[in-house]
Short mmCIF file of N, CA, C and O in Angstrom, two decimals:
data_model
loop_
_atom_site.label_atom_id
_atom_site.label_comp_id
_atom_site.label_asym_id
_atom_site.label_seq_id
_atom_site.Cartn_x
_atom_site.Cartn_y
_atom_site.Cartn_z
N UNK N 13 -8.33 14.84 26.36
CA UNK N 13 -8.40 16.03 25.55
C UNK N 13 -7.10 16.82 25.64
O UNK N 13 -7.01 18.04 25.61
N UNK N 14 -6.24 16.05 25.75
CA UNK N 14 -4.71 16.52 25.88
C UNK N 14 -3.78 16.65 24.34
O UNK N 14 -2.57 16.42 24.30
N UNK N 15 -4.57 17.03 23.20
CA UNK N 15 -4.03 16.33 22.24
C UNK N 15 -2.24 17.35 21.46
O UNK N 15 -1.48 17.09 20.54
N UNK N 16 -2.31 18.37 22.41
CA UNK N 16 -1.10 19.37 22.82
C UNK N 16 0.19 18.58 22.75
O UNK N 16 1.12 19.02 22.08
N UNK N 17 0.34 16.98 23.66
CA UNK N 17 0.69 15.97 24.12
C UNK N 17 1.03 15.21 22.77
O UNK N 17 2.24 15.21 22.57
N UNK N 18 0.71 14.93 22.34
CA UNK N 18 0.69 14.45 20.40
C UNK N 18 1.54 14.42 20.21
O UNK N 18 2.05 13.31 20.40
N UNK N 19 2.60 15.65 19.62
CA UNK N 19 3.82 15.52 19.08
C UNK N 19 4.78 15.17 20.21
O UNK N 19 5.63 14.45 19.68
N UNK N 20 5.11 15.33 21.66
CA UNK N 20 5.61 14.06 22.06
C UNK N 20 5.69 13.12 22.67
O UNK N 20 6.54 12.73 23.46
N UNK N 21 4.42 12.54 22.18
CA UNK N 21 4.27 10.90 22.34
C UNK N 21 4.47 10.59 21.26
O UNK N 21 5.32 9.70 21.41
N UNK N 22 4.28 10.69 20.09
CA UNK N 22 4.48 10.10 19.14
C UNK N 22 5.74 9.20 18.75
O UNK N 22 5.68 8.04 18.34
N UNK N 23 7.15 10.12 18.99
CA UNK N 23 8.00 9.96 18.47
C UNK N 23 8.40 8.97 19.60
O UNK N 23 9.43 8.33 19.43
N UNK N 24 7.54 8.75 20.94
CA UNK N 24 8.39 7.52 21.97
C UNK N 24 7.42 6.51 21.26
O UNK N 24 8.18 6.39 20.29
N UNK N 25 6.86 6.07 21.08
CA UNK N 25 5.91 4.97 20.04
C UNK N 25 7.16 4.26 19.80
O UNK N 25 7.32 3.35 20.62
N UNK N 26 8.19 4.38 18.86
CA UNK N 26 9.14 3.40 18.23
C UNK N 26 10.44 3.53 19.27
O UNK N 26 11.54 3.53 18.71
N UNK N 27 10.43 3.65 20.65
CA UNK N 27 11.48 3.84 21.08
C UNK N 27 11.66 2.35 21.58
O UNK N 27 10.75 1.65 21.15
N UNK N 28 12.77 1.52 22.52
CA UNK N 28 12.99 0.46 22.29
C UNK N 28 12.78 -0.48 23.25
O UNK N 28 12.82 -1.70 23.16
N UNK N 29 12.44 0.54 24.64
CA UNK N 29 11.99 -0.36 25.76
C UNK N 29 10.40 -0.20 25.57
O UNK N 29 9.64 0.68 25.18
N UNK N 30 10.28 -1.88 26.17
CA UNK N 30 9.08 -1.93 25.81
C UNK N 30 7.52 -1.57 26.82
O UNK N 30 6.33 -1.70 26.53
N UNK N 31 7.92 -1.29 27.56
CA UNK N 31 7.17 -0.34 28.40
C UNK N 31 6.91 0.99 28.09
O UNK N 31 6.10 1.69 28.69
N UNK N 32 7.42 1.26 27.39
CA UNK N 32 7.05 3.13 27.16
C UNK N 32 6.63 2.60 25.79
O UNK N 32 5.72 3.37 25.46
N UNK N 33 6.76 1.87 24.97
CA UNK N 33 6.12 1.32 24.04
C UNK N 33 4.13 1.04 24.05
O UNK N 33 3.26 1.37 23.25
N UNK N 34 4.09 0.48 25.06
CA UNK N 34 2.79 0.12 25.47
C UNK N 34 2.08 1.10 26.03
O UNK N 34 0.85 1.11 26.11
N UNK N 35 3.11 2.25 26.58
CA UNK N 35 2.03 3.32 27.17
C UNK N 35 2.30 4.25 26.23
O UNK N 35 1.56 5.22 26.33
N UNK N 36 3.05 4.30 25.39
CA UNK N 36 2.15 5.34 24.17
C UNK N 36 1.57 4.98 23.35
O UNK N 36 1.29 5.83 22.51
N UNK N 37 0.94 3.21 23.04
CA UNK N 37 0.21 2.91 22.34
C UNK N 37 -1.41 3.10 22.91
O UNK N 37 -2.44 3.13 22.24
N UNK N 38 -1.25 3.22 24.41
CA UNK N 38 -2.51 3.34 25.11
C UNK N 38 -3.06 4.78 25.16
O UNK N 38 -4.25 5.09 25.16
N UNK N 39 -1.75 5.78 25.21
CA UNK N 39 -2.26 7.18 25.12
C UNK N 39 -2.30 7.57 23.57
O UNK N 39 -2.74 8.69 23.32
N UNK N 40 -1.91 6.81 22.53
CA UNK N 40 -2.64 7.55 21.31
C UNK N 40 -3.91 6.77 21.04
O UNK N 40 -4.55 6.91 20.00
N UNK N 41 -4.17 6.14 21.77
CA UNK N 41 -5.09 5.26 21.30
C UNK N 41 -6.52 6.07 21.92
O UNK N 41 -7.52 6.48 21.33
N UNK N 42 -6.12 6.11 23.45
CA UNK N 42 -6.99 7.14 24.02
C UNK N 42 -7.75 8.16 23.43
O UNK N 42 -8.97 8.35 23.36
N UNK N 43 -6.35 9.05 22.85
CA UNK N 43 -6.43 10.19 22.27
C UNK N 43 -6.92 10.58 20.58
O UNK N 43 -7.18 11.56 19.89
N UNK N 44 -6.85 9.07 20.47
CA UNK N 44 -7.80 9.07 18.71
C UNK N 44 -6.72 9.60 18.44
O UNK N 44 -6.77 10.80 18.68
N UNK N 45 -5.53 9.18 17.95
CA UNK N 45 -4.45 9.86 16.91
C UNK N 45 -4.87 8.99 15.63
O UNK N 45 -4.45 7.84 15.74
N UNK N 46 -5.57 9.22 14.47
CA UNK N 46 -5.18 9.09 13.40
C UNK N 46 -3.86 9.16 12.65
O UNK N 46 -3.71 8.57 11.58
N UNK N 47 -3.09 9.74 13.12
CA UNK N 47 -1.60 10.03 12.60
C UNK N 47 -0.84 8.96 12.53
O UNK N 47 -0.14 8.78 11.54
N UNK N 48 -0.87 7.87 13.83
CA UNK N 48 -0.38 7.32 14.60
C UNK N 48 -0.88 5.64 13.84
O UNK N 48 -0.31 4.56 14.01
N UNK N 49 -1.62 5.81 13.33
CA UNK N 49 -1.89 4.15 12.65
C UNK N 49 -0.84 3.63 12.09
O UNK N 49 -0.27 3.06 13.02
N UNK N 50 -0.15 3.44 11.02
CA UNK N 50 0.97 3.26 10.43
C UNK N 50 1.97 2.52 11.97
O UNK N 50 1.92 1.30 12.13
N UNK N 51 2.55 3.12 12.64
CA UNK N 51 3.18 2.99 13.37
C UNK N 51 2.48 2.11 14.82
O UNK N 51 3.26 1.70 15.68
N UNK N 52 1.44 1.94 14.94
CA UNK N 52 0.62 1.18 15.71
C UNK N 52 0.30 -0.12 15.05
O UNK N 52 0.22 -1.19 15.65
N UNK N 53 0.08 0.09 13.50
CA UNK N 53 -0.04 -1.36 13.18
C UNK N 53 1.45 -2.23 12.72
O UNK N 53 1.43 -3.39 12.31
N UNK N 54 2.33 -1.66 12.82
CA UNK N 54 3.72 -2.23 12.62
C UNK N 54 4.15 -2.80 14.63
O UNK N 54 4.72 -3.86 14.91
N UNK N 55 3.72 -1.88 15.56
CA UNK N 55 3.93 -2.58 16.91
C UNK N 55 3.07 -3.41 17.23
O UNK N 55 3.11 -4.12 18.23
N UNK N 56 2.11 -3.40 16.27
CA UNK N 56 0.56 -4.45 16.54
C UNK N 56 1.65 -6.05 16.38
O UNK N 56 1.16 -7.14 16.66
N UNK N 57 2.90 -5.93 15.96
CA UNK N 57 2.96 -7.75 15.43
C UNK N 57 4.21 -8.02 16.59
O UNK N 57 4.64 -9.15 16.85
N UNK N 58 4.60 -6.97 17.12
CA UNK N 58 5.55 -6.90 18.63
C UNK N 58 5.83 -8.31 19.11
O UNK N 58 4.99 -9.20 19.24
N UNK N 59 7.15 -8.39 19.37
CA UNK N 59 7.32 -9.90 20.14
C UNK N 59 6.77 -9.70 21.77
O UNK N 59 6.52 -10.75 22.36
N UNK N 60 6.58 -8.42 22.50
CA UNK N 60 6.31 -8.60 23.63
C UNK N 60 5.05 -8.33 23.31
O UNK N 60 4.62 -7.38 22.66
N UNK N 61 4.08 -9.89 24.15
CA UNK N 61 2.15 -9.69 24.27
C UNK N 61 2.16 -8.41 24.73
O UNK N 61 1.94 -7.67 23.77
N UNK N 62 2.31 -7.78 25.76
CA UNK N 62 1.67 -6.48 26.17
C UNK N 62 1.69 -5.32 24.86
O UNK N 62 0.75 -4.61 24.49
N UNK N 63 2.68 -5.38 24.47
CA UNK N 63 3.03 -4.39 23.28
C UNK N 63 1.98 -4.78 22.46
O UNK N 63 1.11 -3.90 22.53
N UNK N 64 1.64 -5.72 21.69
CA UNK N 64 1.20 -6.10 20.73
C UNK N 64 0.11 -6.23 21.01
O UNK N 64 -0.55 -6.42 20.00
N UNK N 65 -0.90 -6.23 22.55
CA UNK N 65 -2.20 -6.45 22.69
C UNK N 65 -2.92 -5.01 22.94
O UNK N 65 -4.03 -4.56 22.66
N UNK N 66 -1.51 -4.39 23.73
CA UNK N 66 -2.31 -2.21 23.76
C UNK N 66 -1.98 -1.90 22.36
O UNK N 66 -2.76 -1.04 21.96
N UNK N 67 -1.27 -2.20 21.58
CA UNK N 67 -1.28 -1.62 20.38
C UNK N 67 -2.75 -1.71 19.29
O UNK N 67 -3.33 -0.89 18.58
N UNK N 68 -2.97 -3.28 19.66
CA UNK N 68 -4.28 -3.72 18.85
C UNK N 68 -5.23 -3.17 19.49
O UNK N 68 -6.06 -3.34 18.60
N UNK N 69 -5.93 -2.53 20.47
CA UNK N 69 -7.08 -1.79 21.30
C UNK N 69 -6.78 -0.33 21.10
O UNK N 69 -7.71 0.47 20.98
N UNK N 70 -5.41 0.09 21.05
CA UNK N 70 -5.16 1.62 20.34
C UNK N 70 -5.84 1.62 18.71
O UNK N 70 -6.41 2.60 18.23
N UNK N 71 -5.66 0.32 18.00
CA UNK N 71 -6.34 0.39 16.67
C UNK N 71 -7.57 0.24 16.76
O UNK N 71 -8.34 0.60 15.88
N UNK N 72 -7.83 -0.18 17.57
CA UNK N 72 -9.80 -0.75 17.45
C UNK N 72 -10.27 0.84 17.91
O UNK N 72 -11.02 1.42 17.12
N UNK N 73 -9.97 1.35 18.79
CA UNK N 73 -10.41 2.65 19.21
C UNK N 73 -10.12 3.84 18.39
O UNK N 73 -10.23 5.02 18.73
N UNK N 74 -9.72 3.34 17.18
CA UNK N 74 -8.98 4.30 15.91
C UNK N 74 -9.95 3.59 14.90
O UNK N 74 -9.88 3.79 13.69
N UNK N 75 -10.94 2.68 15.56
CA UNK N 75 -11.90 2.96 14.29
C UNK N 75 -10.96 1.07 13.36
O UNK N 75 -11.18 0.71 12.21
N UNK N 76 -10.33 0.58 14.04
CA UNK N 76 -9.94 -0.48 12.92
C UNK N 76 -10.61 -2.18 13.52
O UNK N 76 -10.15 -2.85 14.45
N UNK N 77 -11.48 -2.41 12.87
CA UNK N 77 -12.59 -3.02 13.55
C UNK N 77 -12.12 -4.53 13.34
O UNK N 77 -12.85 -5.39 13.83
N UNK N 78 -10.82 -5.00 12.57
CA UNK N 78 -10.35 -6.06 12.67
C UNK N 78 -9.19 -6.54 13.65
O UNK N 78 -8.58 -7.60 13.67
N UNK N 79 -9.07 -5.24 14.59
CA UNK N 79 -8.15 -5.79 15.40
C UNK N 79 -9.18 -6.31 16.98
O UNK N 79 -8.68 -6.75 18.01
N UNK N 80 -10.41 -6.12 16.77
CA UNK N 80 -11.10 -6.66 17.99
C UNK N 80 -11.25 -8.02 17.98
O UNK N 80 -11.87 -8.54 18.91
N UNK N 81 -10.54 -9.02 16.62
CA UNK N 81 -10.74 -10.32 16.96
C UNK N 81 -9.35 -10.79 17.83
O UNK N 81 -9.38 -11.29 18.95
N UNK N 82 -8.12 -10.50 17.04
CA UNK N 82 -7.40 -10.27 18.49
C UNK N 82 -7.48 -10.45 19.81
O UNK N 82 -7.36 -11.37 20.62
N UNK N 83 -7.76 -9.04 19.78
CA UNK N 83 -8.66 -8.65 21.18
C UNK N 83 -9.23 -9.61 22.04
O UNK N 83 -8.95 -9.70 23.23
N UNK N 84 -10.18 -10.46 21.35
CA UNK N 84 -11.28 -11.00 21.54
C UNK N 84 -10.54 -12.36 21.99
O UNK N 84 -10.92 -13.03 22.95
N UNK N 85 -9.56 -12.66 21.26
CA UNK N 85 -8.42 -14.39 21.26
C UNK N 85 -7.88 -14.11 22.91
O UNK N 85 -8.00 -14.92 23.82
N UNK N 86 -7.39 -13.03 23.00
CA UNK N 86 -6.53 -12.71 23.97
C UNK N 86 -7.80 -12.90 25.26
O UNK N 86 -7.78 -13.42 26.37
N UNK N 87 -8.68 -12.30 24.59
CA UNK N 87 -9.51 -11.88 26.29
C UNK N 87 -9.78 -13.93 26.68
O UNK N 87 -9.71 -14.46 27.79
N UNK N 88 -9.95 -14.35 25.87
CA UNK N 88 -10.63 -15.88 26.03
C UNK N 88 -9.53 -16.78 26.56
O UNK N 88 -9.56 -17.91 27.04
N UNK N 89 -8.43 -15.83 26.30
CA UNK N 89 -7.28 -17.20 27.04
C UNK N 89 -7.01 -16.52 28.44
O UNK N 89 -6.02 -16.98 29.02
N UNK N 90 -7.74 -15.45 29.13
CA UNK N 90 -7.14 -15.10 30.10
C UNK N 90 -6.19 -13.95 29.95
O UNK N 90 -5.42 -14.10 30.89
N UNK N 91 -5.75 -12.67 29.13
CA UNK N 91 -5.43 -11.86 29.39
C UNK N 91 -6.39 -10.62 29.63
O UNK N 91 -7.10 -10.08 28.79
N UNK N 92 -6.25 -10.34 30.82
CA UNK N 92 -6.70 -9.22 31.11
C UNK N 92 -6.50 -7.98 30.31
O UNK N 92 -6.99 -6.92 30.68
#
């Protein structure tokens, strides 16, 4: 319930290391940013798995119910 926090996380979303990448896909995702889709489903196709697997669970928790098959590929091969 931090959503104060919003305007800046947002703008680290597209920044270039990919670790702060993944943890602001996990805290808007948390945080239900609607704002934030657009820019979550463009890191959803990320060359790094981590990027591209918190990005797809930031969308499912935003309500986008086709990124839980994803989800679902990933959990079956062993990513945690």
């Amino acid at each position: 319930k931090r959503d104060d926090l919003l305007p800046v996380i947002r703008p680290q979303l597209m920044q270039l290391h990919f670790a702060q990448q993944e943890a602001c896909a996990y805290a808007l995702g948390q945080l239900k940013d609607q704002q934030s889709l657009a820019k979550l489903e463009k890191i959803a196709s990320s060359s790094y798995p981590t990027v591209a697997l918190t990005a797809q669970i930031a969308l499912y928790r935003l309500g986008q119910e086709k990124a839980l098959d994803t989800i679902e590929q990933a959990a079956q091969k062993g990513d945690l």
